[in-house]
Amino acid sequence: MNFEHVAGKDKGKISLFALSTCIWCKKTRELLSSMGVAFDYIYVDLLKGEERAEAVAAVKKYNPSLSFPTLVIGEKSIVGLKEKEIKEALG
Amino acid sequence: MAEDFIEPASEEVDRLFSRLDKDAKQGGYNLNPDADFVRGLVKGLLINERRYGYRACPCRLASGVKAEDLDLICPCDYRDADMTEFGACYCALYVSKAVMKGDQELSSIPERRLPPEERERLRQKQNASAEVLGADIAEVAFKLSLPVWRCTVCGYLCAREGPPEVCPICKVGKERFERFI
Ligand code: SF4
């Protein structure tokens, strides 16, 4: 999967599965950027064919309802923009 | 994938914004008072319309097959239930009166739409029971002068030969109607 990388403080592996049209996803991305942590993000709606299938399978592993944003921090996942939880997890 | 990045012109966004606002008010709904937030979602709706040919929910992953995505064409089948329970639709494009007035805070809303596999299972079950139901409906309908159609988005009911082209309350197309009686 081709993630976009955002540079910042290393807090371990942080992957954000998002949609390019979703405002909650945008706000989650902005939150991570404002916290200055390094993370990778991918817009699943822009993927096609096998690439999309691969990303969908990855999201479902953490979040069977396949909703966005799905943020994966290490092995933990946070679904939706949950500012408090995200800040705690990356505190 | 280049076409995915064509930004809708800001006049286009404004036009749809004011149409949705007018339709919402007419049907007794409210758009989110945060205009920037709404503009972002309206832009997403326009992008999806270009991409898929219909205004799929900007906060959900559309399959691109209209028949599979009918439930998430905006306004989606889940809007009213989410507004009742959480004060806003999943994207927070539409909000309740309480949220409008600032009496209720918006929070992260769980996804009401079933996961893909469960949706498929439900569809099969519905298809299987459709025949049985069809017979039941036919029996009741026999006593009525006309069949009754239900809008799956807002619950509007009407008795006529077929569903209306556009729901007079929430403005969705006739493909979102189901035979009720
Ligand atoms: S009404 Fe449904 S489809 Fe439209 S923006 Fe809200 S959640 Fe998305």
PDB file of C-alpha atoms and ligand atoms in Angstrom:
ATOM      1  CA  MET A   1       0.000   0.000   0.000  1.00  0.00           C
ATOM      2  CA  ASN A   2       1.240   3.453  -0.905  1.00  0.00           C
ATOM      3  CA  PHE A   3       0.914   5.575   2.181  1.00  0.00           C
ATOM      4  CA  GLU A   4       1.757   9.267   2.219  1.00  0.00           C
ATOM      5  CA  HIS A   5       4.223  10.038   4.960  1.00  0.00           C
ATOM      6  CA  VAL A   6       4.007  13.042   7.243  1.00  0.00           C
ATOM      7  CA  ALA A   7       7.236  13.734   9.087  1.00  0.00           C
ATOM      8  CA  GLY A   8       7.313  14.438  12.814  1.00  0.00           C
ATOM      9  CA  LYS A   9       8.158  12.992  16.222  1.00  0.00           C
ATOM     10  CA  ASP A  10       8.527   9.214  16.150  1.00  0.00           C
ATOM     11  CA  LYS A  11       5.763   7.646  18.244  1.00  0.00           C
ATOM     12  CA  GLY A  12       5.909   4.231  16.636  1.00  0.00           C
ATOM     13  CA  LYS A  13       3.859   3.119  13.681  1.00  0.00           C
ATOM     14  CA  ILE A  14       0.789   5.270  13.101  1.00  0.00           C
ATOM     15  CA  SER A  15      -1.394   4.613  10.058  1.00  0.00           C
ATOM     16  CA  LEU A  16      -4.484   6.593   9.164  1.00  0.00           C
ATOM     17  CA  PHE A  17      -6.981   5.052   6.765  1.00  0.00           C
ATOM     18  CA  ALA A  18      -9.095   7.903   5.460  1.00  0.00           C
ATOM     19  CA  LEU A  19     -11.377   9.136   2.681  1.00  0.00           C
ATOM     20  CA  SER A  20     -10.416  12.191   0.645  1.00  0.00           C
ATOM     21  CA  THR A  21     -13.952  13.640   0.851  1.00  0.00           C
ATOM     22  CA  CYS A  22     -14.600  13.079   4.545  1.00  0.00           C
ATOM     23  CA  ILE A  23     -14.388  16.037   6.910  1.00  0.00           C
ATOM     24  CA  TRP A  24     -13.870  13.933  10.051  1.00  0.00           C
ATOM     25  CA  CYS A  25     -10.911  12.290   8.290  1.00  0.00           C
ATOM     26  CA  LYS A  26      -9.516  15.697   7.427  1.00  0.00           C
ATOM     27  CA  LYS A  27      -9.879  16.839  11.020  1.00  0.00           C
ATOM     28  CA  THR A  28      -8.144  13.688  12.257  1.00  0.00           C
ATOM     29  CA  ARG A  29      -5.253  14.344   9.904  1.00  0.00           C
ATOM     30  CA  GLU A  30      -5.061  17.934  11.094  1.00  0.00           C
ATOM     31  CA  LEU A  31      -5.105  16.801  14.709  1.00  0.00           C
ATOM     32  CA  LEU A  32      -2.170  14.431  14.142  1.00  0.00           C
ATOM     33  CA  SER A  33      -0.259  17.148  12.295  1.00  0.00           C
ATOM     34  CA  SER A  34      -0.917  19.657  15.052  1.00  0.00           C
ATOM     35  CA  MET A  35       0.432  17.152  17.576  1.00  0.00           C
ATOM     36  CA  GLY A  36       3.613  16.971  15.534  1.00  0.00           C
ATOM     37  CA  VAL A  37       3.790  13.173  15.354  1.00  0.00           C
ATOM     38  CA  ALA A  38       5.063  11.250  12.351  1.00  0.00           C
ATOM     39  CA  PHE A  39       2.321   9.261  10.608  1.00  0.00           C
ATOM     40  CA  ASP A  40       1.276   7.652   7.349  1.00  0.00           C
ATOM     41  CA  TYR A  41      -2.076   8.160   5.710  1.00  0.00           C
ATOM     42  CA  ILE A  42      -3.898   6.700   2.746  1.00  0.00           C
ATOM     43  CA  TYR A  43      -7.096   7.766   0.962  1.00  0.00           C
ATOM     44  CA  VAL A  44      -8.927   4.521   0.360  1.00  0.00           C
ATOM     45  CA  ASP A  45     -11.555   6.098  -1.915  1.00  0.00           C
ATOM     46  CA  LEU A  46      -8.837   7.075  -4.399  1.00  0.00           C
ATOM     47  CA  LEU A  47      -7.558   3.521  -4.732  1.00  0.00           C
ATOM     48  CA  LYS A  48      -8.741   1.163  -7.422  1.00  0.00           C
ATOM     49  CA  GLY A  49      -8.797  -2.570  -8.022  1.00  0.00           C
ATOM     50  CA  GLU A  50      -6.373  -4.687  -6.049  1.00  0.00           C
ATOM     51  CA  GLU A  51      -4.908  -1.753  -4.187  1.00  0.00           C
ATOM     52  CA  ARG A  52      -8.327  -0.844  -2.845  1.00  0.00           C
ATOM     53  CA  ALA A  53      -9.113  -4.459  -1.935  1.00  0.00           C
ATOM     54  CA  GLU A  54      -5.881  -4.647   0.015  1.00  0.00           C
ATOM     55  CA  ALA A  55      -6.595  -1.442   1.927  1.00  0.00           C
ATOM     56  CA  VAL A  56     -10.207  -2.486   2.617  1.00  0.00           C
ATOM     57  CA  ALA A  57      -8.994  -5.816   4.028  1.00  0.00           C
ATOM     58  CA  ALA A  58      -6.491  -3.971   6.234  1.00  0.00           C
ATOM     59  CA  VAL A  59      -9.179  -1.647   7.623  1.00  0.00           C
ATOM     60  CA  LYS A  60     -11.623  -4.496   8.236  1.00  0.00           C
ATOM     61  CA  LYS A  61      -9.029  -6.301  10.313  1.00  0.00           C
ATOM     62  CA  TYR A  62      -9.202  -3.459  12.833  1.00  0.00           C
ATOM     63  CA  ASN A  63     -12.704  -2.192  12.172  1.00  0.00           C
ATOM     64  CA  PRO A  64     -15.199  -4.673  10.690  1.00  0.00           C
ATOM     65  CA  SER A  65     -17.740  -1.948   9.945  1.00  0.00           C
ATOM     66  CA  LEU A  66     -15.280  -0.484   7.420  1.00  0.00           C
ATOM     67  CA  SER A  67     -15.821   3.096   8.487  1.00  0.00           C
ATOM     68  CA  PHE A  68     -13.476   6.063   8.305  1.00  0.00           C
ATOM     69  CA  PRO A  69     -11.279   7.462   9.704  1.00  0.00           C
ATOM     70  CA  THR A  70      -9.670   4.318  11.116  1.00  0.00           C
ATOM     71  CA  LEU A  71      -6.484   5.181  12.919  1.00  0.00           C
ATOM     72  CA  VAL A  72      -4.076   2.370  13.764  1.00  0.00           C
ATOM     73  CA  ILE A  73      -1.520   3.079  16.464  1.00  0.00           C
ATOM     74  CA  GLY A  74       0.710   0.056  16.892  1.00  0.00           C
ATOM     75  CA  GLU A  75      -1.873  -2.720  17.298  1.00  0.00           C
ATOM     76  CA  LYS A  76      -4.576  -0.465  18.729  1.00  0.00           C
ATOM     77  CA  SER A  77      -7.209   1.126  16.552  1.00  0.00           C
ATOM     78  CA  ILE A  78      -9.336   4.210  17.054  1.00  0.00           C
ATOM     79  CA  VAL A  79     -12.402   4.594  14.856  1.00  0.00           C
ATOM     80  CA  GLY A  80     -13.748   8.078  14.216  1.00  0.00           C
ATOM     81  CA  LEU A  81     -12.356  11.397  15.340  1.00  0.00           C
ATOM     82  CA  LYS A  82     -11.944  10.782  19.068  1.00  0.00           C
ATOM     83  CA  GLU A  83      -9.668  13.583  20.082  1.00  0.00           C
ATOM     84  CA  LYS A  84      -9.283  12.569  23.715  1.00  0.00           C
ATOM     85  CA  GLU A  85      -8.522   8.939  22.925  1.00  0.00           C
ATOM     86  CA  ILE A  86      -6.036   9.896  20.237  1.00  0.00           C
ATOM     87  CA  LYS A  87      -4.240  12.310  22.541  1.00  0.00           C
ATOM     88  CA  GLU A  88      -4.130   9.705  25.309  1.00  0.00           C
ATOM     89  CA  ALA A  89      -2.787   7.030  22.987  1.00  0.00           C
ATOM     90  CA  LEU A  90      -0.048   9.342  21.755  1.00  0.00           C
ATOM     91  CA  GLY A  91       0.448  11.253  25.002  1.00  0.00           C
TER      92      GLY A  91
ATOM     93  CA  MET B   1      -6.894   8.950 -11.069  1.00  0.00           C
ATOM     94  CA  ALA B   2      -6.310  12.550 -12.124  1.00  0.00           C
ATOM     95  CA  GLU B   3     -10.021  13.271 -12.490  1.00  0.00           C
ATOM     96  CA  ASP B   4     -10.444  12.623  -8.781  1.00  0.00           C
ATOM     97  CA  PHE B   5      -8.544  15.799  -8.027  1.00  0.00           C
ATOM     98  CA  ILE B   6     -10.572  18.188 -10.117  1.00  0.00           C
ATOM     99  CA  GLU B   7     -11.829  20.614  -7.532  1.00  0.00           C
ATOM    100  CA  PRO B   8     -15.433  21.680  -7.965  1.00  0.00           C
ATOM    101  CA  ALA B   9     -15.606  25.425  -8.651  1.00  0.00           C
ATOM    102  CA  SER B  10     -16.591  27.493  -5.663  1.00  0.00           C
ATOM    103  CA  GLU B  11     -19.730  28.808  -7.445  1.00  0.00           C
ATOM    104  CA  GLU B  12     -20.779  25.208  -7.919  1.00  0.00           C
ATOM    105  CA  VAL B  13     -20.319  24.529  -4.221  1.00  0.00           C
ATOM    106  CA  ASP B  14     -22.301  27.670  -3.359  1.00  0.00           C
ATOM    107  CA  ARG B  15     -25.122  26.669  -5.667  1.00  0.00           C
ATOM    108  CA  LEU B  16     -25.530  23.199  -4.174  1.00  0.00           C
ATOM    109  CA  PHE B  17     -25.080  24.574  -0.666  1.00  0.00           C
ATOM    110  CA  SER B  18     -27.992  26.980  -1.067  1.00  0.00           C
ATOM    111  CA  ARG B  19     -30.141  24.330  -2.735  1.00  0.00           C
ATOM    112  CA  LEU B  20     -29.556  21.854   0.071  1.00  0.00           C
ATOM    113  CA  ASP B  21     -30.193  24.578   2.618  1.00  0.00           C
ATOM    114  CA  LYS B  22     -33.490  25.507   0.987  1.00  0.00           C
ATOM    115  CA  ASP B  23     -34.585  21.874   0.650  1.00  0.00           C
ATOM    116  CA  ALA B  24     -33.598  21.159   4.248  1.00  0.00           C
ATOM    117  CA  LYS B  25     -35.597  24.052   5.640  1.00  0.00           C
ATOM    118  CA  GLN B  26     -38.577  23.193   3.494  1.00  0.00           C
ATOM    119  CA  GLY B  27     -38.594  19.636   4.811  1.00  0.00           C
ATOM    120  CA  GLY B  28     -38.075  20.690   8.430  1.00  0.00           C
ATOM    121  CA  TYR B  29     -34.369  19.792   8.534  1.00  0.00           C
ATOM    122  CA  ASN B  30     -31.320  21.941   9.342  1.00  0.00           C
ATOM    123  CA  LEU B  31     -27.848  22.035   7.868  1.00  0.00           C
ATOM    124  CA  ASN B  32     -24.930  22.289  10.271  1.00  0.00           C
ATOM    125  CA  PRO B  33     -24.542  25.986  11.240  1.00  0.00           C
ATOM    126  CA  ASP B  34     -20.761  25.733  10.654  1.00  0.00           C
ATOM    127  CA  ALA B  35     -20.671  26.979   7.040  1.00  0.00           C
ATOM    128  CA  ASP B  36     -17.046  25.951   6.377  1.00  0.00           C
ATOM    129  CA  PHE B  37     -17.771  22.460   7.581  1.00  0.00           C
ATOM    130  CA  VAL B  38     -20.804  22.241   5.287  1.00  0.00           C
ATOM    131  CA  ARG B  39     -18.851  23.633   2.325  1.00  0.00           C
ATOM    132  CA  GLY B  40     -16.308  20.854   2.775  1.00  0.00           C
ATOM    133  CA  LEU B  41     -19.032  18.217   2.699  1.00  0.00           C
ATOM    134  CA  VAL B  42     -20.818  19.809  -0.257  1.00  0.00           C
ATOM    135  CA  LYS B  43     -17.541  19.733  -2.141  1.00  0.00           C
ATOM    136  CA  GLY B  44     -17.244  16.030  -1.276  1.00  0.00           C
ATOM    137  CA  LEU B  45     -20.760  15.420  -2.580  1.00  0.00           C
ATOM    138  CA  LEU B  46     -19.891  17.130  -5.872  1.00  0.00           C
ATOM    139  CA  ILE B  47     -16.659  15.137  -6.188  1.00  0.00           C
ATOM    140  CA  ASN B  48     -18.564  11.915  -5.603  1.00  0.00           C
ATOM    141  CA  GLU B  49     -21.208  12.924  -8.116  1.00  0.00           C
ATOM    142  CA  ARG B  50     -18.455  13.309 -10.706  1.00  0.00           C
ATOM    143  CA  ARG B  51     -16.718  10.164  -9.687  1.00  0.00           C
ATOM    144  CA  TYR B  52     -19.668   7.808  -9.361  1.00  0.00           C
ATOM    145  CA  GLY B  53     -22.558   9.572 -11.064  1.00  0.00           C
ATOM    146  CA  TYR B  54     -24.452  10.012  -7.800  1.00  0.00           C
ATOM    147  CA  ARG B  55     -23.933  11.940  -4.583  1.00  0.00           C
ATOM    148  CA  ALA B  56     -22.592   9.202  -2.349  1.00  0.00           C
ATOM    149  CA  CYS B  57     -22.035  10.103   1.306  1.00  0.00           C
ATOM    150  CA  PRO B  58     -18.664  11.898   1.549  1.00  0.00           C
ATOM    151  CA  CYS B  59     -17.796  10.106   4.808  1.00  0.00           C
ATOM    152  CA  ARG B  60     -18.390   6.582   3.567  1.00  0.00           C
ATOM    153  CA  LEU B  61     -16.659   4.353   1.055  1.00  0.00           C
ATOM    154  CA  ALA B  62     -18.906   3.991  -1.988  1.00  0.00           C
ATOM    155  CA  SER B  63     -18.600   0.881  -4.130  1.00  0.00           C
ATOM    156  CA  GLY B  64     -19.273   2.744  -7.357  1.00  0.00           C
ATOM    157  CA  VAL B  65     -22.193   0.413  -8.142  1.00  0.00           C
ATOM    158  CA  LYS B  66     -25.333   2.493  -7.705  1.00  0.00           C
ATOM    159  CA  ALA B  67     -27.603  -0.417  -6.813  1.00  0.00           C
ATOM    160  CA  GLU B  68     -25.298  -1.321  -3.916  1.00  0.00           C
ATOM    161  CA  ASP B  69     -24.945   2.265  -2.756  1.00  0.00           C
ATOM    162  CA  LEU B  70     -28.574   3.432  -2.836  1.00  0.00           C
ATOM    163  CA  ASP B  71     -28.707   3.528   0.960  1.00  0.00           C
ATOM    164  CA  LEU B  72     -25.776   5.969   1.148  1.00  0.00           C
ATOM    165  CA  ILE B  73     -26.809   8.465  -1.492  1.00  0.00           C
ATOM    166  CA  CYS B  74     -27.219  11.749   0.352  1.00  0.00           C
ATOM    167  CA  PRO B  75     -29.514  12.105   2.249  1.00  0.00           C
ATOM    168  CA  CYS B  76     -28.781   8.531   3.297  1.00  0.00           C
ATOM    169  CA  ASP B  77     -31.196   5.998   4.806  1.00  0.00           C
ATOM    170  CA  TYR B  78     -29.499   6.496   8.194  1.00  0.00           C
ATOM    171  CA  ARG B  79     -29.819  10.264   8.527  1.00  0.00           C
ATOM    172  CA  ASP B  80     -33.062  10.454  10.466  1.00  0.00           C
ATOM    173  CA  ALA B  81     -32.201   7.699  12.933  1.00  0.00           C
ATOM    174  CA  ASP B  82     -28.779   9.251  13.626  1.00  0.00           C
ATOM    175  CA  MET B  83     -30.307  12.698  14.058  1.00  0.00           C
ATOM    176  CA  THR B  84     -32.756  11.321  16.587  1.00  0.00           C
ATOM    177  CA  GLU B  85     -30.088   9.427  18.515  1.00  0.00           C
ATOM    178  CA  PHE B  86     -27.033  11.677  18.148  1.00  0.00           C
ATOM    179  CA  GLY B  87     -28.369  15.032  17.003  1.00  0.00           C
ATOM    180  CA  ALA B  88     -26.642  14.825  13.623  1.00  0.00           C
ATOM    181  CA  CYS B  89     -26.223  12.627  10.587  1.00  0.00           C
ATOM    182  CA  TYR B  90     -23.028  10.572  10.319  1.00  0.00           C
ATOM    183  CA  CYS B  91     -21.182  13.344   8.443  1.00  0.00           C
ATOM    184  CA  ALA B  92     -22.808  16.097  10.544  1.00  0.00           C
ATOM    185  CA  LEU B  93     -24.145  17.772   7.404  1.00  0.00           C
ATOM    186  CA  TYR B  94     -27.624  17.723   8.940  1.00  0.00           C
ATOM    187  CA  VAL B  95     -28.123  18.535  12.609  1.00  0.00           C
ATOM    188  CA  SER B  96     -31.042  18.556  15.016  1.00  0.00           C
ATOM    189  CA  LYS B  97     -32.691  21.676  16.428  1.00  0.00           C
ATOM    190  CA  ALA B  98     -30.952  21.047  19.769  1.00  0.00           C
ATOM    191  CA  VAL B  99     -27.528  21.037  18.116  1.00  0.00           C
ATOM    192  CA  MET B 100     -28.488  24.132  16.094  1.00  0.00           C
ATOM    193  CA  LYS B 101     -29.287  25.995  19.268  1.00  0.00           C
ATOM    194  CA  GLY B 102     -26.113  24.782  20.930  1.00  0.00           C
ATOM    195  CA  ASP B 103     -27.983  22.731  23.575  1.00  0.00           C
ATOM    196  CA  GLN B 104     -26.320  19.541  22.410  1.00  0.00           C
ATOM    197  CA  GLU B 105     -22.656  18.940  21.560  1.00  0.00           C
ATOM    198  CA  LEU B 106     -21.677  17.033  18.458  1.00  0.00           C
ATOM    199  CA  SER B 107     -19.675  13.935  19.161  1.00  0.00           C
ATOM    200  CA  SER B 108     -18.233  11.099  17.131  1.00  0.00           C
ATOM    201  CA  ILE B 109     -21.068   8.961  15.798  1.00  0.00           C
ATOM    202  CA  PRO B 110     -20.773   5.192  15.333  1.00  0.00           C
ATOM    203  CA  GLU B 111     -21.512   3.788  11.871  1.00  0.00           C
ATOM    204  CA  ARG B 112     -25.119   2.619  11.611  1.00  0.00           C
ATOM    205  CA  ARG B 113     -24.719   1.121   8.149  1.00  0.00           C
ATOM    206  CA  LEU B 114     -24.083  -2.605   8.467  1.00  0.00           C
ATOM    207  CA  PRO B 115     -20.673  -4.037   7.533  1.00  0.00           C
ATOM    208  CA  PRO B 116     -20.524  -5.307   3.912  1.00  0.00           C
ATOM    209  CA  GLU B 117     -21.027  -8.999   4.760  1.00  0.00           C
ATOM    210  CA  GLU B 118     -24.000  -8.375   7.048  1.00  0.00           C
ATOM    211  CA  ARG B 119     -25.516  -6.074   4.471  1.00  0.00           C
ATOM    212  CA  GLU B 120     -25.310  -8.829   1.902  1.00  0.00           C
ATOM    213  CA  ARG B 121     -26.844 -11.331   4.312  1.00  0.00           C
ATOM    214  CA  LEU B 122     -29.691  -8.947   5.085  1.00  0.00           C
ATOM    215  CA  ARG B 123     -30.274  -8.357   1.379  1.00  0.00           C
ATOM    216  CA  GLN B 124     -30.565 -12.074   0.754  1.00  0.00           C
ATOM    217  CA  LYS B 125     -32.947 -12.469   3.670  1.00  0.00           C
ATOM    218  CA  GLN B 126     -35.069  -9.594   2.416  1.00  0.00           C
ATOM    219  CA  ASN B 127     -35.169 -11.064  -1.060  1.00  0.00           C
ATOM    220  CA  ALA B 128     -36.226 -14.410   0.338  1.00  0.00           C
ATOM    221  CA  SER B 129     -39.016 -12.893   2.405  1.00  0.00           C
ATOM    222  CA  ALA B 130     -40.062 -10.470  -0.323  1.00  0.00           C
ATOM    223  CA  GLU B 131     -42.188 -13.104  -2.006  1.00  0.00           C
ATOM    224  CA  VAL B 132     -44.012 -14.041   1.167  1.00  0.00           C
ATOM    225  CA  LEU B 133     -44.417 -10.375   2.020  1.00  0.00           C
ATOM    226  CA  GLY B 134     -45.550  -9.669  -1.510  1.00  0.00           C
ATOM    227  CA  ALA B 135     -48.431 -12.094  -1.115  1.00  0.00           C
ATOM    228  CA  ASP B 136     -49.390 -10.518   2.223  1.00  0.00           C
ATOM    229  CA  ILE B 137     -49.239  -7.045   0.777  1.00  0.00           C
ATOM    230  CA  ALA B 138     -51.283  -8.094  -2.206  1.00  0.00           C
ATOM    231  CA  GLU B 139     -53.993  -9.370   0.101  1.00  0.00           C
ATOM    232  CA  VAL B 140     -54.197  -6.112   2.082  1.00  0.00           C
ATOM    233  CA  ALA B 141     -53.728  -3.969  -1.004  1.00  0.00           C
ATOM    234  CA  PHE B 142     -56.638  -5.732  -2.617  1.00  0.00           C
ATOM    235  CA  LYS B 143     -58.871  -3.892  -0.185  1.00  0.00           C
ATOM    236  CA  LEU B 144     -57.251  -0.514  -0.936  1.00  0.00           C
ATOM    237  CA  SER B 145     -57.933   1.556  -3.990  1.00  0.00           C
ATOM    238  CA  LEU B 146     -54.188   2.241  -4.438  1.00  0.00           C
ATOM    239  CA  PRO B 147     -50.863   0.850  -3.195  1.00  0.00           C
ATOM    240  CA  VAL B 148     -48.949   2.803  -0.540  1.00  0.00           C
ATOM    241  CA  TRP B 149     -45.293   3.790  -1.103  1.00  0.00           C
ATOM    242  CA  ARG B 150     -42.808   4.653   1.611  1.00  0.00           C
ATOM    243  CA  CYS B 151     -39.719   6.864   1.291  1.00  0.00           C
ATOM    244  CA  THR B 152     -36.895   4.883   2.942  1.00  0.00           C
ATOM    245  CA  VAL B 153     -35.101   8.127   3.824  1.00  0.00           C
ATOM    246  CA  CYS B 154     -37.737  10.183   5.621  1.00  0.00           C
ATOM    247  CA  GLY B 155     -40.712   7.837   5.947  1.00  0.00           C
ATOM    248  CA  TYR B 156     -43.084   9.887   3.763  1.00  0.00           C
ATOM    249  CA  LEU B 157     -46.058   7.784   2.692  1.00  0.00           C
ATOM    250  CA  CYS B 158     -48.264   8.250  -0.325  1.00  0.00           C
ATOM    251  CA  ALA B 159     -51.017   6.264  -1.975  1.00  0.00           C
ATOM    252  CA  ARG B 160     -50.702   6.255  -5.757  1.00  0.00           C
ATOM    253  CA  GLU B 161     -49.999   3.955  -8.684  1.00  0.00           C
ATOM    254  CA  GLY B 162     -46.222   4.324  -8.324  1.00  0.00           C
ATOM    255  CA  PRO B 163     -43.763   6.300  -6.180  1.00  0.00           C
ATOM    256  CA  PRO B 164     -43.293   9.993  -7.064  1.00  0.00           C
ATOM    257  CA  GLU B 165     -40.288  11.016  -9.199  1.00  0.00           C
ATOM    258  CA  VAL B 166     -38.894  12.948  -6.247  1.00  0.00           C
ATOM    259  CA  CYS B 167     -39.855  12.732  -2.568  1.00  0.00           C
ATOM    260  CA  PRO B 168     -41.685  15.992  -1.798  1.00  0.00           C
ATOM    261  CA  ILE B 169     -40.236  16.019   1.726  1.00  0.00           C
ATOM    262  CA  CYS B 170     -36.590  15.025   1.440  1.00  0.00           C
ATOM    263  CA  LYS B 171     -36.118  15.260  -2.354  1.00  0.00           C
ATOM    264  CA  VAL B 172     -34.581  11.827  -2.933  1.00  0.00           C
ATOM    265  CA  GLY B 173     -35.349   9.992  -6.180  1.00  0.00           C
ATOM    266  CA  LYS B 174     -38.064   7.386  -6.710  1.00  0.00           C
ATOM    267  CA  GLU B 175     -35.574   4.506  -6.498  1.00  0.00           C
ATOM    268  CA  ARG B 176     -35.433   5.169  -2.736  1.00  0.00           C
ATOM    269  CA  PHE B 177     -39.127   4.251  -2.281  1.00  0.00           C
ATOM    270  CA  GLU B 178     -40.407   0.863  -1.218  1.00  0.00           C
ATOM    271  CA  ARG B 179     -43.851  -0.625  -1.515  1.00  0.00           C
ATOM    272  CA  PHE B 180     -45.332  -0.311   1.973  1.00  0.00           C
ATOM    273  CA  ILE B 181     -48.856  -1.673   1.553  1.00  0.00           C
TER     274      ILE B 181
HETATM  275  S1  SF4 C   1     -27.227  12.616   5.281  1.00  0.00           S
HETATM  276 FE1  SF4 C   1     -26.110  10.713   5.223  1.00  0.00          FE
HETATM  277  S2  SF4 C   1     -25.155  10.751   3.208  1.00  0.00           S
HETATM  278 FE2  SF4 C   1     -25.731  12.836   3.629  1.00  0.00          FE
HETATM  279  S3  SF4 C   1     -23.934  13.741   4.560  1.00  0.00           S
HETATM  280 FE3  SF4 C   1     -25.228  12.996   6.224  1.00  0.00          FE
HETATM  281  S4  SF4 C   1     -24.446  10.953   6.677  1.00  0.00           S
HETATM  282 FE4  SF4 C   1     -23.631  11.532   4.678  1.00  0.00          FE
END
